[in-house]
Tab-separated table of C-alpha atoms and ligand atoms in Angstrom:
chain	number	residue	atom	x	y	z
A	28	MET	CA	-15.722	-0.045	172.080
A	29	SER	CA	-12.263	-0.103	173.562
A	30	SER	CA	-11.877	1.326	177.045
A	31	ARG	CA	-9.512	3.803	175.436
A	32	ASP	CA	-12.455	5.460	173.823
A	33	ALA	CA	-14.880	5.994	176.672
A	34	ILE	CA	-15.237	9.232	178.614
A	35	LEU	CA	-17.559	9.436	181.660
A	36	ILE	CA	-19.461	12.576	182.465
A	37	VAL	CA	-20.658	13.075	186.099
A	38	ASN	CA	-23.135	15.657	187.338
A	39	ALA	CA	-23.636	15.087	191.038
A	40	GLY	CA	-26.279	16.729	193.295
A	41	SER	CA	-27.224	16.127	196.853
A	42	SER	CA	-29.627	13.224	196.135
A	43	SER	CA	-28.737	12.226	192.603
A	44	VAL	CA	-25.878	11.414	190.408
A	45	LYS	CA	-26.350	11.929	186.663
A	46	PHE	CA	-23.900	10.178	184.307
A	47	GLN	CA	-23.311	9.822	180.607
A	48	VAL	CA	-20.894	7.789	178.631
A	49	PHE	CA	-19.290	9.169	175.434
A	50	GLY	CA	-17.325	7.321	172.776
A	51	ILE	CA	-15.258	9.133	170.088
A	52	GLY	CA	-16.662	9.417	166.552
A	53	THR	CA	-14.775	9.156	163.342
A	54	ALA	CA	-14.344	12.956	163.242
A	55	GLY	CA	-13.046	13.040	166.761
A	56	GLU	CA	-16.373	14.314	168.128
A	57	PRO	CA	-17.759	12.807	171.341
A	58	VAL	CA	-20.630	10.427	170.569
A	59	ARG	CA	-23.165	9.799	173.349
A	60	LEU	CA	-23.552	6.054	174.207
A	61	ILE	CA	-25.328	5.797	177.574
A	62	LYS	CA	-27.277	8.186	179.642
A	63	GLY	CA	-28.212	7.408	183.213
A	64	GLN	CA	-28.713	8.510	186.780
A	65	VAL	CA	-28.902	7.275	190.330
A	66	ASP	CA	-31.603	9.150	192.167
A	67	GLY	CA	-33.336	8.861	195.543
A	68	ILE	CA	-29.883	8.482	197.166
A	69	GLY	CA	-30.451	8.021	200.933
A	70	THR	CA	-34.103	7.418	200.568
A	71	ARG	CA	-35.131	5.181	197.523
A	72	PRO	CA	-32.049	4.702	195.445
A	73	ARG	CA	-32.759	3.798	191.833
A	74	LEU	CA	-30.255	3.202	188.987
A	75	ARG	CA	-31.642	3.938	185.597
A	76	ALA	CA	-29.841	4.190	182.162
A	77	SER	CA	-30.639	4.121	178.604
A	78	ASP	CA	-28.737	3.972	175.413
A	79	SER	CA	-28.553	6.750	172.765
A	80	ASP	CA	-31.835	5.677	171.190
A	81	GLY	CA	-33.596	5.887	174.561
A	82	ALA	CA	-33.792	2.087	175.018
A	83	VAL	CA	-33.805	1.311	178.764
A	84	LEU	CA	-30.610	-0.628	179.676
A	85	ILE	CA	-31.294	-0.854	183.441
A	86	ASP	CA	-33.918	0.213	185.985
A	87	ARG	CA	-32.964	-1.148	189.366
A	88	MET	CA	-34.068	-0.143	192.786
A	89	SER	CA	-31.444	-0.543	195.672
A	90	THR	CA	-31.708	-0.437	199.450
A	91	VAL	CA	-30.525	2.573	201.411
A	92	ALA	CA	-28.015	0.135	203.055
A	93	ASP	CA	-26.590	-0.621	199.615
A	94	ILE	CA	-26.521	3.078	198.288
A	95	PRO	CA	-26.529	5.397	201.306
A	96	ASP	CA	-24.574	8.294	199.720
A	97	VAL	CA	-23.143	9.722	196.602
A	98	PRO	CA	-19.867	7.727	196.613
A	99	ALA	CA	-21.902	4.534	196.931
A	100	ALA	CA	-24.085	5.665	194.019
A	101	LEU	CA	-20.926	6.168	191.880
A	102	HIS	CA	-19.629	2.860	192.739
A	103	ALA	CA	-22.904	1.101	191.771
A	104	ALA	CA	-22.986	3.058	188.429
A	105	GLY	CA	-19.329	2.423	187.732
A	106	ASP	CA	-19.671	-1.348	188.584
A	107	TRP	CA	-22.655	-1.620	186.266
A	108	LEU	CA	-20.880	0.186	183.402
A	109	ARG	CA	-17.732	-1.977	183.788
A	110	GLN	CA	-19.366	-5.360	184.303
A	111	GLN	CA	-22.326	-5.076	181.849
A	112	HIS	CA	-20.692	-2.983	179.125
A	113	GLY	CA	-16.885	-3.310	179.652
A	114	ILE	CA	-16.514	0.365	180.085
A	115	ASN	CA	-13.427	1.480	181.859
A	116	PRO	CA	-13.309	5.246	181.126
A	117	VAL	CA	-10.052	6.917	180.100
A	118	ALA	CA	-11.242	10.146	181.611
A	119	VAL	CA	-14.076	11.563	183.710
A	120	GLY	CA	-15.474	15.094	183.107
A	121	HIS	CA	-17.370	16.679	186.002
A	122	ARG	CA	-19.862	19.444	186.165
A	123	VAL	CA	-18.634	21.861	188.881
A	124	VAL	CA	-20.913	24.829	189.474
A	125	HIS	CA	-18.234	27.296	190.751
A	126	GLY	CA	-14.800	28.072	189.278
A	127	GLY	CA	-14.441	31.219	191.412
A	128	PRO	CA	-12.806	34.372	190.040
A	129	GLU	CA	-9.836	32.489	188.559
A	130	TYR	CA	-11.130	29.619	186.386
A	131	ASP	CA	-12.102	30.859	182.979
A	132	LYS	CA	-11.968	27.511	181.327
A	133	ALA	CA	-12.135	23.715	182.139
A	134	VAL	CA	-9.193	22.338	184.035
A	135	LEU	CA	-7.429	18.993	184.528
A	136	ILE	CA	-7.832	18.125	188.269
A	137	ASP	CA	-4.930	17.617	190.648
A	138	ALA	CA	-4.627	18.036	194.295
A	139	ASP	CA	-3.994	21.805	193.918
A	140	VAL	CA	-7.136	22.211	191.804
A	141	ILE	CA	-9.151	20.348	194.434
A	142	ALA	CA	-7.883	22.658	197.182
A	143	ARG	CA	-8.702	25.797	195.153
A	144	LEU	CA	-12.221	24.477	194.376
A	145	GLU	CA	-12.699	23.798	198.129
A	146	LYS	CA	-12.077	27.529	198.751
A	147	TYR	CA	-15.218	28.300	196.677
A	148	VAL	CA	-17.612	26.118	198.794
A	149	PRO	CA	-18.715	29.255	200.695
A	150	LEU	CA	-19.644	30.850	197.347
A	151	ALA	CA	-21.975	27.770	196.416
A	152	PRO	CA	-22.528	25.886	199.700
A	153	LEU	CA	-25.500	24.027	198.362
A	154	HIS	CA	-23.923	22.772	195.120
A	155	GLN	CA	-20.065	22.933	195.265
A	156	PRO	CA	-19.675	20.105	197.995
A	157	ASN	CA	-21.856	17.717	196.076
A	158	ASN	CA	-19.798	18.383	192.914
A	159	LEU	CA	-16.468	17.786	194.687
A	160	ALA	CA	-17.497	14.480	196.437
A	161	PRO	CA	-17.307	12.381	193.366
A	162	ILE	CA	-13.961	13.855	192.326
A	163	ARG	CA	-12.522	12.784	195.610
A	164	THR	CA	-14.250	9.314	195.553
A	165	ILE	CA	-13.059	8.611	191.979
A	166	GLY	CA	-9.530	10.004	192.710
A	167	GLU	CA	-9.227	7.670	195.650
A	168	ARG	CA	-10.367	4.539	193.958
A	169	PHE	CA	-8.629	5.152	190.509
A	170	PRO	CA	-5.705	7.486	191.389
A	171	GLY	CA	-4.253	7.446	187.806
A	172	LEU	CA	-7.540	8.382	186.024
A	173	ALA	CA	-7.765	11.743	184.364
A	174	GLN	CA	-10.469	13.929	185.825
A	175	VAL	CA	-11.555	17.248	184.377
A	176	ALA	CA	-13.655	20.068	186.035
A	177	CYS	CA	-16.020	22.079	183.809
A	178	PHE	CA	-17.516	25.062	185.362
A	179	ASP	CA	-20.928	26.895	185.119
A	180	THR	CA	-19.136	30.141	185.749
A	181	ALA	CA	-16.182	29.797	183.376
A	182	PHE	CA	-17.899	31.070	180.090
A	183	HIS	CA	-18.756	34.368	181.862
A	184	ARG	CA	-15.406	35.120	183.309
A	185	ALA	CA	-14.282	37.426	180.538
A	186	HIS	CA	-17.060	39.927	181.437
A	187	ASP	CA	-16.108	43.496	181.739
A	188	ALA	CA	-15.609	45.023	185.195
A	189	LEU	CA	-18.908	46.830	184.806
A	190	ALA	CA	-20.768	43.479	184.489
A	191	ASP	CA	-18.746	41.694	187.146
A	192	HIS	CA	-19.436	44.238	189.976
A	193	PHE	CA	-22.077	44.783	192.585
A	194	ALA	CA	-22.230	48.437	193.869
A	195	LEU	CA	-20.769	47.204	197.172
A	196	PRO	CA	-17.625	48.194	199.034
A	197	GLU	CA	-14.730	47.035	196.769
A	198	HIS	CA	-13.171	44.744	199.443
A	199	LEU	CA	-16.224	42.467	199.017
A	200	HIS	CA	-15.530	42.183	195.272
A	201	ASP	CA	-11.892	41.286	196.207
A	202	GLU	CA	-13.239	38.559	198.547
A	203	GLY	CA	-15.227	37.047	195.649
A	204	VAL	CA	-18.639	38.745	195.959
A	205	ARG	CA	-19.136	39.248	192.155
A	206	ARG	CA	-21.655	38.824	189.413
A	207	TYR	CA	-20.346	35.429	188.179
A	208	GLY	CA	-23.218	34.188	185.968
A	209	PHE	CA	-24.148	30.506	185.623
A	210	HIS	CA	-25.437	27.992	182.948
A	211	GLY	CA	-22.196	28.864	181.160
A	212	LEU	CA	-21.799	25.249	179.696
A	213	SER	CA	-25.187	25.627	178.182
A	214	TYR	CA	-24.391	29.116	176.618
A	215	GLU	CA	-20.985	27.921	175.416
A	216	PHE	CA	-22.687	25.018	173.699
A	217	ILE	CA	-25.335	27.282	172.013
A	218	ALA	CA	-22.396	29.620	170.884
A	219	SER	CA	-20.641	26.631	169.440
A	220	ARG	CA	-23.861	25.699	167.474
A	221	LEU	CA	-24.558	29.053	166.036
A	222	PRO	CA	-21.992	28.960	163.131
A	223	ALA	CA	-23.614	25.815	161.858
A	224	VAL	CA	-27.456	26.403	162.539
A	225	ALA	CA	-27.526	30.211	162.082
A	226	PRO	CA	-24.385	31.432	160.483
A	227	ASP	CA	-25.770	34.878	159.769
A	228	ILE	CA	-25.989	35.772	163.410
A	229	ALA	CA	-23.139	33.746	164.964
A	230	THR	CA	-20.787	36.798	165.081
A	231	GLY	CA	-23.541	39.137	165.979
A	232	ARG	CA	-25.568	40.277	169.136
A	233	VAL	CA	-27.507	37.416	170.441
A	234	ILE	CA	-29.621	36.891	173.596
A	235	VAL	CA	-29.877	33.300	174.685
A	236	ALA	CA	-32.644	32.439	177.169
A	237	HIS	CA	-31.837	29.230	179.023
A	238	LEU	CA	-35.338	28.288	180.420
A	239	GLY	CA	-35.298	25.206	182.467
A	240	SER	CA	-36.063	24.465	186.152
A	241	GLY	CA	-33.164	26.974	186.676
A	242	ALA	CA	-33.461	29.825	184.209
A	243	SER	CA	-31.086	32.649	183.124
A	244	MET	CA	-30.423	34.746	180.041
A	245	CYS	CA	-27.012	35.566	178.552
A	246	ALA	CA	-25.935	38.255	176.071
A	247	LEU	CA	-23.556	36.872	173.427
A	248	SER	CA	-21.394	39.237	171.398
A	249	ASN	CA	-19.498	37.434	168.623
A	250	GLY	CA	-20.040	34.122	170.473
A	251	ARG	CA	-18.626	35.526	173.779
A	252	SER	CA	-20.741	36.103	176.979
A	253	ILE	CA	-20.685	39.859	177.876
A	254	GLU	CA	-23.609	39.820	180.430
A	255	SER	CA	-25.903	37.479	182.271
A	256	THR	CA	-28.995	37.816	184.354
A	257	MET	CA	-27.581	35.535	187.187
A	258	GLY	CA	-25.192	37.086	189.717
A	259	PHE	CA	-23.436	35.789	192.732
A	260	THR	CA	-25.689	32.686	193.069
A	261	ALA	CA	-28.236	30.848	190.953
A	262	LEU	CA	-30.969	32.856	192.728
A	263	ASP	CA	-30.707	36.103	190.772
A	264	GLY	CA	-32.338	37.213	187.575
A	265	LEU	CA	-35.305	35.438	186.138
A	266	PRO	CA	-38.013	33.836	188.249
A	267	MET	CA	-37.576	30.034	188.051
A	268	GLY	CA	-39.383	26.841	188.943
A	269	THR	CA	-38.995	27.395	192.675
A	270	ARG	CA	-36.604	30.395	192.971
A	271	PRO	CA	-37.745	34.000	192.815
A	272	GLY	CA	-35.137	35.603	190.637
A	273	HIS	CA	-34.433	39.348	190.958
A	274	LEU	CA	-35.417	40.395	194.487
A	275	ASP	CA	-35.035	43.616	196.503
A	276	PRO	CA	-32.574	42.682	199.249
A	277	GLY	CA	-34.915	44.712	201.548
A	278	VAL	CA	-37.247	41.759	201.368
A	279	ILE	CA	-34.609	39.418	202.918
A	280	LEU	CA	-33.973	42.102	205.688
A	281	TYR	CA	-37.660	42.275	206.306
A	282	LEU	CA	-38.054	38.507	206.556
A	283	ILE	CA	-35.208	38.151	209.047
A	284	GLY	CA	-35.692	41.392	210.862
A	285	GLN	CA	-39.493	41.731	211.061
A	286	GLN	CA	-40.711	38.318	210.505
A	287	GLY	CA	-38.154	36.557	212.589
A	288	MET	CA	-37.127	34.011	209.937
A	289	SER	CA	-33.773	32.248	210.258
A	290	VAL	CA	-31.190	32.544	207.509
A	291	ALA	CA	-31.642	28.777	207.010
A	292	GLY	CA	-35.421	29.267	206.718
A	293	VAL	CA	-35.075	32.122	204.209
A	294	GLN	CA	-32.563	30.124	202.221
A	295	GLU	CA	-34.942	27.035	202.096
A	296	MET	CA	-37.769	29.320	201.021
A	297	LEU	CA	-35.669	31.096	198.285
A	298	TYR	CA	-34.463	27.841	196.765
A	299	HIS	CA	-37.645	25.777	197.166
A	300	ASP	CA	-41.012	27.706	197.626
A	301	CYS	CA	-40.792	30.735	195.245
A	302	GLY	CA	-40.831	31.265	191.475
A	303	LEU	CA	-43.572	29.636	189.538
A	304	LYS	CA	-44.363	27.363	192.386
A	305	GLY	CA	-44.776	30.217	194.900
A	306	LEU	CA	-46.599	32.463	192.430
A	307	SER	CA	-49.038	29.848	191.289
A	308	GLY	CA	-49.494	27.894	194.475
A	309	ILE	CA	-49.870	24.934	192.018
A	310	SER	CA	-46.638	23.676	190.547
A	311	ASN	CA	-43.061	24.630	189.461
A	312	ASP	CA	-43.608	22.662	186.323
A	313	VAL	CA	-44.713	24.634	183.201
A	314	ARG	CA	-46.476	21.546	181.891
A	315	GLU	CA	-48.775	21.548	184.818
A	316	LEU	CA	-49.383	25.268	184.739
A	317	GLU	CA	-50.238	25.198	181.063
A	318	ALA	CA	-52.632	22.383	181.698
A	319	SER	CA	-54.366	24.249	184.481
A	320	THR	CA	-57.404	26.652	184.024
A	321	ASP	CA	-56.578	28.239	187.405
A	322	PRO	CA	-55.977	31.988	186.919
A	323	ARG	CA	-53.068	31.790	189.400
A	324	ALA	CA	-51.263	29.327	186.964
A	325	GLN	CA	-51.939	31.709	184.006
A	326	PHE	CA	-50.695	34.696	186.066
A	327	ALA	CA	-47.399	32.792	186.854
A	328	LEU	CA	-46.863	32.060	183.218
A	329	GLU	CA	-47.476	35.566	182.191
A	330	TYR	CA	-45.239	36.888	184.955
A	331	PHE	CA	-42.375	34.539	183.659
A	332	ALA	CA	-42.799	35.961	180.210
A	333	TYR	CA	-42.913	39.478	181.522
A	334	ARG	CA	-39.677	39.054	183.497
A	335	ILE	CA	-38.012	37.499	180.472
A	336	SER	CA	-39.051	40.468	178.285
A	337	LEU	CA	-37.685	42.969	180.956
A	338	CYS	CA	-34.370	41.160	181.179
A	339	ALA	CA	-34.148	41.120	177.276
A	340	GLY	CA	-34.329	44.958	177.459
A	341	MET	CA	-31.465	44.897	179.905
A	342	LEU	CA	-29.387	42.672	177.846
A	343	CYS	CA	-30.235	44.641	174.637
A	344	ALA	CA	-28.700	47.554	176.302
A	345	ALA	CA	-25.533	45.662	177.215
A	346	LEU	CA	-25.264	44.497	173.505
A	347	GLY	CA	-26.154	47.939	172.013
A	348	GLY	CA	-28.902	46.250	169.975
A	349	LEU	CA	-30.039	42.778	168.960
A	350	ASP	CA	-29.557	40.455	165.953
A	351	ALA	CA	-31.193	37.335	167.213
A	352	PHE	CA	-32.932	35.776	170.154
A	353	VAL	CA	-32.584	32.093	171.092
A	354	PHE	CA	-34.636	29.843	173.380
A	355	THR	CA	-33.152	26.846	174.932
A	356	ALA	CA	-33.484	24.215	177.850
A	357	GLY	CA	-36.555	22.339	179.126
A	358	ILE	CA	-39.040	25.167	178.918
A	359	GLY	CA	-37.466	27.017	176.103
A	360	GLU	CA	-37.203	23.923	173.771
A	361	ASN	CA	-40.619	22.577	174.623
A	362	SER	CA	-43.071	25.262	175.714
A	363	ALA	CA	-44.585	26.912	172.570
A	364	GLY	CA	-46.830	28.828	175.044
A	365	VAL	CA	-43.966	30.365	177.077
A	366	ARG	CA	-42.271	31.226	173.835
A	367	ALA	CA	-45.327	32.848	172.308
A	368	ARG	CA	-46.039	34.901	175.532
A	369	THR	CA	-42.386	36.095	175.482
A	370	VAL	CA	-42.202	37.047	171.828
A	371	ALA	CA	-45.354	38.870	172.061
A	372	ARG	CA	-43.621	41.209	174.544
A	373	LEU	CA	-40.678	41.648	172.320
A	374	LYS	CA	-42.529	43.086	169.404
A	375	TRP	CA	-40.852	46.412	170.034
A	376	LEU	CA	-37.577	44.633	168.798
A	377	GLY	CA	-39.313	43.916	165.584
A	378	VAL	CA	-39.938	40.348	166.323
A	379	GLU	CA	-42.735	38.590	164.335
A	380	LEU	CA	-43.594	35.152	165.470
A	381	ASP	CA	-44.438	32.356	162.978
A	382	SER	CA	-47.168	30.513	164.972
A	383	ALA	CA	-46.984	27.316	162.953
A	384	ALA	CA	-43.208	27.042	163.208
A	385	ASN	CA	-43.463	27.856	167.008
A	386	ALA	CA	-46.052	25.027	167.502
A	387	SER	CA	-43.876	22.567	165.684
A	388	HIS	CA	-40.717	23.686	167.692
A	389	ALA	CA	-38.955	24.511	164.411
A	390	LEU	CA	-35.374	25.794	164.486
A	391	ARG	CA	-36.496	29.326	163.439
A	392	ILE	CA	-39.738	30.386	164.833
A	393	SER	CA	-39.964	33.990	163.533
A	394	ARG	CA	-41.465	35.064	160.161
A	395	PRO	CA	-39.070	35.588	157.271
A	396	GLU	CA	-39.891	39.305	157.544
A	397	SER	CA	-39.098	39.548	161.197
A	398	ARG	CA	-36.374	42.200	161.748
A	399	CYS	CA	-34.862	40.077	164.538
A	400	PRO	CA	-34.923	36.235	164.012
A	401	VAL	CA	-35.967	33.983	166.891
A	402	TYR	CA	-34.512	30.444	167.214
A	403	VAL	CA	-35.114	27.364	169.249
A	404	ILE	CA	-31.792	25.448	169.789
A	405	PRO	CA	-31.614	22.405	171.972
A	406	THR	CA	-28.741	22.671	174.478
A	407	ASP	CA	-26.394	19.863	175.522
A	408	GLU	CA	-24.297	20.728	178.614
A	409	GLU	CA	-22.942	17.150	178.834
A	410	LEU	CA	-21.655	17.154	175.307
A	411	MET	CA	-19.871	20.448	176.126
A	412	ILE	CA	-18.194	18.762	179.129
A	413	ALA	CA	-17.270	15.736	176.974
A	414	ARG	CA	-15.644	18.147	174.535
A	415	HIS	CA	-13.641	19.969	177.119
A	416	THR	CA	-12.504	16.659	178.713
A	417	MET	CA	-11.476	15.271	175.337
A	418	THR	CA	-9.456	18.410	174.501
A	419	LEU	CA	-7.704	18.453	177.879
A	420	ILE	CA	-6.745	14.762	177.885
A	421	ALA	CA	-5.484	15.090	174.381
A	422	ASP	CA	-3.264	18.123	175.437
A	423	ARG	CA	-2.066	15.999	178.347
A	424	ASP	CA	-1.177	13.005	176.223
A	425	VAL	CA	0.773	15.256	173.759
A	426	SER	CA	2.648	17.022	176.570
A	427	ASP	CA	3.495	13.814	178.379
A	428	PRO	CA	5.360	11.416	176.160
A	429	ALA	CA	5.114	8.642	178.665
A	430	LEU	CA	1.322	8.809	178.609
A	431	ALA	CA	1.251	9.164	174.909
A	432	ARG	CA	3.077	5.723	174.624
A	433	SER	CA	0.813	4.052	177.192
B	502	AMP	P1	-34.601	21.379	182.458
B	502	AMP	O1	-34.139	21.936	183.869
B	502	AMP	O2	-33.801	22.183	181.337
B	502	AMP	O3	-34.580	19.956	182.347
B	502	AMP	O4	-36.156	21.910	182.343
B	502	AMP	C1	-37.150	21.285	183.075
B	502	AMP	C2	-38.487	21.981	183.016
B	502	AMP	O5	-38.805	22.130	181.653
B	502	AMP	C3	-39.687	21.356	183.674
B	502	AMP	O6	-39.624	21.713	185.136
B	502	AMP	C4	-40.817	21.849	182.877
B	502	AMP	O7	-41.263	23.078	183.528
B	502	AMP	C5	-40.254	22.205	181.585
B	502	AMP	N1	-40.675	21.299	180.479
B	502	AMP	C6	-40.175	20.169	180.133
B	502	AMP	N2	-40.951	19.572	179.002
B	502	AMP	C7	-41.846	20.468	178.856
B	502	AMP	C8	-42.923	20.525	177.930
B	502	AMP	N3	-43.158	19.530	176.968
B	502	AMP	N4	-43.804	21.585	177.954
B	502	AMP	C9	-43.615	22.519	178.810
B	502	AMP	N5	-42.590	22.570	179.664
B	502	AMP	C10	-41.760	21.556	179.769
């Protein structure tokens, strides 16, 4: 592969950096070549990567002295890609959680964009700084390299004012306290798949349930997001692995005012101790809950399905009806049990589950006579980032004759 063809995708968290390398296929579509991550940053750093068939290419532990932080992890992964695979990417696409009120699509990064994204740190203090760190690191080391920011919020930015507002004093909305919605790259990918895998419903009213360790649902009308269960932060909406989802704000006031919890303590609890983990007292992982005979595990799973069905009712109201329901992400793609529990609660929509199709994780898991079809469609947020990155660097090359010649 020539270095001209490689695009690096970076998804950085506080203690891990996930990366993927894409080449460009004959039809101009990004083609995944390498998938890897450095995790345990600052504790037990470990660089792992595999090729597109899942064959392990590297699994190497490092010392904290060698990889103390995210920039060092990026250097380690970048050096390995360059030295072992001759990959010098032509562009880097980053997952960035927050594009604030203004970014409704991916953007080529420059100093002005970085300054704007810095402004959104208070809107996503746990995630945005981790997303921006690699952008700065790569910019310093490779100043000419094109970098693209792809936002979890962008796909939802066309929401109507009714969907974008909390019923708070308007100045807070002006200051950015809005219902942004997240998992936008996943929903955008699913919307892009519908014409190929389910053309009958691609232009219709579709609910997509992104059920992973983070979980939300999106109402798609003609492939566009019109409503989401997530709001200002990734805490709202559905219960998740360790987050509670929809919560009466009075509970927060009670915890701080009556129980004397600090804001930091409440934040820690809401992000790490609630959801399936808090309810079951056993695990945040659906696989473990499904394997458990403990009634608390079964209660947590049933609660999850119940809340999905309640949110489905809400999104049906936003859409004015429903033409299809789609499951995606780690739980949605793999847990026949969660899908069966959920669909059982959506019978009022005219949904009939095909148990055999559900058990085999088929594309369509509803019976032919089901009034509303139900699909399982694997998501691919990184591919979506690669597509945006390719589009933006192609536009840049066309608009800059000097670059086009280089
Ligand atoms: P994600 O964040 O999309 O990678 O989803 C991760 C979650 O998917 C895990 O925490 C599990 O709860 C769930 N998951 C992954 N594989 C399975 C499986 N085979 N069966 C049930 N749940 C699964």
